[in-house]
PDB file of C-alpha atoms in Angstrom:
ATOM      1  CA  GLY B  29       0.000   0.000   0.000  1.00 65.00           C
ATOM      2  CA  ALA B  30       2.881   2.390   0.641  1.00 71.00           C
ATOM      3  CA  ALA B  31       3.781   2.600  -3.058  1.00 70.00           C
ATOM      4  CA  ALA B  32       0.175   3.330  -4.040  1.00 70.00           C
ATOM      5  CA  LYS B  33      -0.158   5.986  -1.305  1.00 73.00           C
ATOM      6  CA  GLU B  34       3.084   7.589  -2.490  1.00 75.00           C
ATOM      7  CA  ALA B  35       1.849   7.530  -6.098  1.00 74.00           C
ATOM      8  CA  ALA B  36      -1.407   9.261  -5.116  1.00 77.00           C
ATOM      9  CA  SER B  37       0.463  11.893  -3.139  1.00 76.00           C
ATOM     10  CA  ARG B  38       2.908  12.602  -5.965  1.00 77.00           C
ATOM     11  CA  LEU B  39       0.102  12.612  -8.523  1.00 80.00           C
ATOM     12  CA  ARG B  40      -1.684  15.289  -6.512  1.00 82.00           C
ATOM     13  CA  SER B  41       1.386  17.494  -6.741  1.00 78.00           C
ATOM     14  CA  ILE B  42       2.159  16.759 -10.406  1.00 79.00           C
ATOM     15  CA  ALA B  43      -1.422  17.296 -11.564  1.00 82.00           C
ATOM     16  CA  ALA B  44      -1.848  20.439  -9.409  1.00 86.00           C
ATOM     17  CA  VAL B  45      -5.073  19.179  -7.859  1.00 90.00           C
ATOM     18  CA  SER B  46      -6.473  19.234  -4.341  1.00 89.00           C
ATOM     19  CA  TYR B  47      -7.091  15.465  -4.234  1.00 90.00           C
ATOM     20  CA  ALA B  48      -5.853  12.318  -5.963  1.00 90.00           C
ATOM     21  CA  ALA B  49      -6.615   8.641  -5.411  1.00 91.00           C
ATOM     22  CA  VAL B  50      -5.538   5.327  -6.894  1.00 90.00           C
ATOM     23  CA  TYR B  51      -8.097   2.505  -6.795  1.00 90.00           C
ATOM     24  CA  ILE B  52      -6.778  -1.015  -7.394  1.00 87.00           C
ATOM     25  CA  ASN B  53      -8.609  -4.301  -7.858  1.00 84.00           C
ATOM     26  CA  GLU B  54      -5.964  -6.239  -5.949  1.00 73.00           C
ATOM     27  CA  VAL B  55      -7.875  -9.514  -6.417  1.00 70.00           C
ATOM     28  CA  GLU B  56      -6.929  -9.220 -10.099  1.00 65.00           C
ATOM     29  CA  PHE B  57      -3.332 -10.076  -9.232  1.00 62.00           C
ATOM     30  CA  ARG B  58      -3.844 -12.855  -6.689  1.00 58.00           C
ATOM     31  CA  GLY B  59      -4.380 -16.082  -8.586  1.00 55.00           C
ATOM     32  CA  SER B  60      -7.553 -18.177  -8.489  1.00 44.00           C
ATOM     33  CA  SER B  61     -10.076 -15.350  -8.020  1.00 49.00           C
ATOM     34  CA  LYS B  62      -8.738 -13.505 -11.045  1.00 50.00           C
ATOM     35  CA  GLY B  63     -11.219 -11.047 -12.474  1.00 50.00           C
ATOM     36  CA  VAL B  64     -13.626 -11.016  -9.499  1.00 54.00           C
ATOM     37  CA  CYS B  65     -14.054  -7.401  -8.512  1.00 64.00           C
ATOM     38  CA  ASP B  66     -16.462  -6.649  -5.687  1.00 81.00           C
ATOM     39  CA  THR B  67     -14.157  -4.172  -3.973  1.00 84.00           C
ATOM     40  CA  LEU B  68     -11.325  -1.794  -4.784  1.00 88.00           C
ATOM     41  CA  ASN B  69      -8.481  -0.820  -2.479  1.00 86.00           C
ATOM     42  CA  LYS B  70      -8.297   2.975  -2.412  1.00 89.00           C
ATOM     43  CA  TYR B  71      -5.083   4.863  -1.656  1.00 86.00           C
ATOM     44  CA  ASP B  72      -5.451   8.633  -1.550  1.00 87.00           C
ATOM     45  CA  SER B  73      -3.250  11.711  -1.450  1.00 86.00           C
ATOM     46  CA  GLY B  74      -4.115  12.296   2.199  1.00 85.00           C
ATOM     47  CA  GLY B  75      -2.384   9.024   3.107  1.00 85.00           C
ATOM     48  CA  ARG B  76      -5.696   7.255   3.755  1.00 87.00           C
ATOM     49  CA  THR B  77      -6.416   3.681   2.697  1.00 87.00           C
ATOM     50  CA  SER B  78      -9.880   2.171   2.447  1.00 89.00           C
ATOM     51  CA  ILE B  79     -11.825  -0.556   0.730  1.00 88.00           C
ATOM     52  CA  GLU B  80     -14.566   0.699  -1.580  1.00 86.00           C
ATOM     53  CA  LYS B  81     -17.378  -1.111  -3.367  1.00 85.00           C
ATOM     54  CA  ALA B  82     -16.248  -1.525  -6.961  1.00 80.00           C
ATOM     55  CA  ALA B  83     -19.544  -0.701  -8.651  1.00 79.00           C
ATOM     56  CA  ILE B  84     -20.220   2.598  -6.889  1.00 83.00           C
ATOM     57  CA  GLY B  85     -19.519   6.190  -7.834  1.00 87.00           C
ATOM     58  CA  VAL B  86     -17.121   7.567 -10.384  1.00 91.00           C
ATOM     59  CA  PRO B  87     -14.473   4.824  -9.967  1.00 92.00           C
ATOM     60  CA  GLY B  88     -17.218   2.218 -10.420  1.00 90.00           C
ATOM     61  CA  ARG B  89     -18.316   3.821 -13.669  1.00 91.00           C
ATOM     62  CA  VAL B  90     -14.735   3.763 -14.960  1.00 93.00           C
ATOM     63  CA  MET B  91     -14.328   0.114 -13.884  1.00 90.00           C
ATOM     64  CA  VAL B  92     -17.506  -0.911 -15.722  1.00 89.00           C
ATOM     65  CA  THR B  93     -17.065   1.118 -18.909  1.00 91.00           C
ATOM     66  CA  GLY B  94     -13.269   1.183 -19.201  1.00 92.00           C
ATOM     67  CA  ALA B  95     -13.607   4.800 -20.302  1.00 94.00           C
ATOM     68  CA  PRO B  96     -12.475   8.046 -18.663  1.00 95.00           C
ATOM     69  CA  VAL B  97     -15.072  10.064 -16.750  1.00 94.00           C
ATOM     70  CA  LEU B  98     -14.994  13.852 -16.654  1.00 93.00           C
ATOM     71  CA  ILE B  99     -17.450  15.682 -14.412  1.00 91.00           C
ATOM     72  CA  ASP B 100     -17.487  19.461 -14.644  1.00 87.00           C
ATOM     73  CA  ASP B 101     -19.671  20.031 -11.575  1.00 85.00           C
ATOM     74  CA  ALA B 102     -19.667  17.328  -8.933  1.00 81.00           C
ATOM     75  CA  ASN B 103     -22.399  19.127  -7.010  1.00 76.00           C
ATOM     76  CA  GLN B 104     -24.770  17.190  -9.271  1.00 70.00           C
ATOM     77  CA  LEU B 105     -23.594  13.887  -7.748  1.00 68.00           C
ATOM     78  CA  ASP B 106     -24.734  12.111  -4.613  1.00 61.00           C
ATOM     79  CA  ALA B 107     -22.520  13.399  -1.790  1.00 52.00           C
ATOM     80  CA  SER B 108     -21.644   9.839  -0.751  1.00 48.00           C
ATOM     81  CA  VAL B 109     -19.591   9.305  -3.904  1.00 52.00           C
ATOM     82  CA  LEU B 110     -17.649  12.579  -3.838  1.00 51.00           C
ATOM     83  CA  PRO B 111     -13.970  12.919  -3.037  1.00 57.00           C
ATOM     84  CA  PRO B 112     -13.134  15.260  -0.145  1.00 54.00           C
ATOM     85  CA  ALA B 113     -13.824  18.901  -0.981  1.00 53.00           C
ATOM     86  CA  PRO B 114     -10.770  21.123  -1.361  1.00 51.00           C
ATOM     87  CA  THR B 115     -10.095  23.437   1.527  1.00 51.00           C
ATOM     88  CA  THR B 116     -10.778  27.035   0.658  1.00 49.00           C
ATOM     89  CA  SER B 117      -9.961  30.293   2.325  1.00 51.00           C
ATOM     90  CA  LYS B 118     -12.742  32.354   3.862  1.00 54.00           C
ATOM     91  CA  SER B 119     -13.842  34.802   1.201  1.00 53.00           C
ATOM     92  CA  SER B 120     -17.026  36.238  -0.210  1.00 53.00           C
ATOM     93  CA  THR B 121     -16.350  34.557  -3.558  1.00 55.00           C
ATOM     94  CA  PRO B 122     -18.381  31.378  -3.968  1.00 54.00           C
ATOM     95  CA  PRO B 123     -16.223  28.271  -4.350  1.00 59.00           C
ATOM     96  CA  ALA B 124     -15.619  26.982  -7.863  1.00 66.00           C
ATOM     97  CA  PRO B 125     -17.535  23.822  -8.788  1.00 75.00           C
ATOM     98  CA  LEU B 126     -15.653  20.678  -7.825  1.00 84.00           C
ATOM     99  CA  THR B 127     -14.480  18.967 -10.994  1.00 90.00           C
ATOM    100  CA  ILE B 128     -13.528  15.300 -11.179  1.00 92.00           C
ATOM    101  CA  LEU B 129     -11.475  13.393 -13.722  1.00 95.00           C
ATOM    102  CA  ALA B 130     -11.002   9.623 -13.534  1.00 95.00           C
ATOM    103  CA  VAL B 131      -9.203   7.314 -15.962  1.00 95.00           C
ATOM    104  CA  PRO B 132      -8.808   3.533 -16.104  1.00 94.00           C
ATOM    105  CA  LEU B 133      -5.703   1.580 -15.196  1.00 91.00           C
ATOM    106  CA  PHE B 134      -5.454  -1.453 -17.452  1.00 88.00           C
ATOM    107  CA  ALA B 135      -4.105  -4.832 -16.301  1.00 79.00           C
ATOM    108  CA  SER B 136      -2.053  -5.290 -19.457  1.00 69.00           C
ATOM    109  CA  ALA B 137      -0.480  -3.265 -22.224  1.00 60.00           C
ATOM    110  CA  LYS B 138      -3.286  -4.431 -24.514  1.00 61.00           C
ATOM    111  CA  GLY B 139      -5.657  -2.276 -22.472  1.00 61.00           C
ATOM    112  CA  SER B 140      -8.627  -4.618 -22.472  1.00 70.00           C
ATOM    113  CA  HIS B 141      -9.239  -5.287 -18.764  1.00 82.00           C
ATOM    114  CA  VAL B 142      -9.618  -2.509 -16.193  1.00 88.00           C
ATOM    115  CA  ALA B 143      -7.699  -3.306 -13.010  1.00 87.00           C
ATOM    116  CA  GLY B 144      -7.967   0.069 -11.329  1.00 90.00           C
ATOM    117  CA  VAL B 145      -8.710   3.767 -11.575  1.00 93.00           C
ATOM    118  CA  ILE B 146      -6.853   7.020 -11.071  1.00 94.00           C
ATOM    119  CA  LEU B 147      -9.102   9.837  -9.865  1.00 94.00           C
ATOM    120  CA  VAL B 148      -8.189  13.498  -9.400  1.00 94.00           C
ATOM    121  CA  SER B 149     -10.391  16.380  -8.322  1.00 91.00           C
ATOM    122  CA  GLY B 150     -10.291  20.086  -7.689  1.00 90.00           C
ATOM    123  CA  ARG B 151      -7.712  21.725  -9.909  1.00 90.00           C
ATOM    124  CA  ILE B 152      -5.757  24.192  -7.795  1.00 89.00           C
ATOM    125  CA  ASP B 153      -6.423  26.978 -10.323  1.00 90.00           C
ATOM    126  CA  ASN B 154     -10.194  26.235 -10.031  1.00 88.00           C
ATOM    127  CA  LEU B 155     -10.531  25.706 -13.779  1.00 89.00           C
ATOM    128  CA  PRO B 156     -12.446  22.689 -15.075  1.00 90.00           C
ATOM    129  CA  PHE B 157     -10.481  19.742 -16.386  1.00 92.00           C
ATOM    130  CA  SER B 158      -9.870  19.863 -20.129  1.00 92.00           C
ATOM    131  CA  ASP B 159      -9.432  17.273 -22.864  1.00 92.00           C
ATOM    132  CA  HIS B 160      -5.692  17.929 -22.533  1.00 91.00           C
ATOM    133  CA  ASP B 161      -5.875  17.077 -18.813  1.00 92.00           C
ATOM    134  CA  GLN B 162      -7.710  13.867 -19.675  1.00 94.00           C
ATOM    135  CA  ARG B 163      -5.074  12.850 -22.244  1.00 92.00           C
ATOM    136  CA  SER B 164      -2.255  13.687 -19.808  1.00 91.00           C
ATOM    137  CA  LEU B 165      -3.810  11.657 -16.995  1.00 93.00           C
ATOM    138  CA  SER B 166      -4.475   8.774 -19.401  1.00 92.00           C
ATOM    139  CA  ASP B 167      -0.816   8.901 -20.477  1.00 90.00           C
ATOM    140  CA  PHE B 168       0.236   8.817 -16.811  1.00 89.00           C
ATOM    141  CA  ALA B 169      -2.096   5.847 -16.245  1.00 89.00           C
ATOM    142  CA  SER B 170      -0.524   3.935 -19.129  1.00 87.00           C
ATOM    143  CA  ILE B 171       2.924   4.481 -17.602  1.00 84.00           C
ATOM    144  CA  PHE B 172       1.679   3.528 -14.114  1.00 82.00           C
ATOM    145  CA  SER B 173      -0.351   0.447 -15.160  1.00 82.00           C
ATOM    146  CA  PRO B 174       2.578  -1.974 -15.660  1.00 78.00           C
ATOM    147  CA  HIS B 175       3.444  -1.444 -11.977  1.00 76.00           C
ATOM    148  CA  LEU B 176      -0.007  -2.390 -10.670  1.00 75.00           C
ATOM    149  CA  GLN B 177       0.809  -6.040 -10.081  1.00 69.00           C
ATOM    150  CA  THR B 178       3.905  -5.213  -8.038  1.00 71.00           C
ATOM    151  CA  ILE B 179       1.979  -2.650  -5.980  1.00 68.00           C
ATOM    152  CA  ALA B 180      -0.991  -4.981  -5.422  1.00 63.00           C
ATOM    153  CA  LEU B 181       1.186  -7.901  -4.368  1.00 59.00           C
ATOM    154  CA  ALA B 182       3.237  -5.709  -2.003  1.00 64.00           C
ATOM    155  CA  ALA B 183       0.032  -4.357  -0.453  1.00 59.00           C
ATOM    156  CA  GLY B 184      -1.186  -7.908   0.124  1.00 57.00           C
ATOM    157  CA  GLU B 185       1.967  -8.732   2.062  1.00 56.00           C
ATOM    158  CA  SER B 186       1.641  -5.790   4.450  1.00 52.00           C
TER     159      SER B 186
END
């Protein structure tokens, strides 16, 4: 889990966002149950680890469809599926809408089976995520994906 937590923390800094999380279907990498995905291990930029239901919220949608999800205003979502809101200073200016971008992590270079999700939210500059942001995060995911098995197996040993 330490490697995944570190990745989420560094991703938050690199992507200039208020929150980042890596969700991994660790069962994918543990032999006989291959492909069964009822839960995802979540590692976030705040150093928190949790187990989430795989079919719920934005990560669940990415897991099911295998496609990126871009939400320009997360206020339209059920609060139970939202990432933590960015901290804001006290001002009379209303906060910018919370934007969310999530992309799949594929189990192999062929990109056919989703084994996890990278989710970022709340750009620090308060702008919505763009198509360029989506391509950049997808590129990062393709670089990160080959390391999923190592991360998942190490997390299982701790």
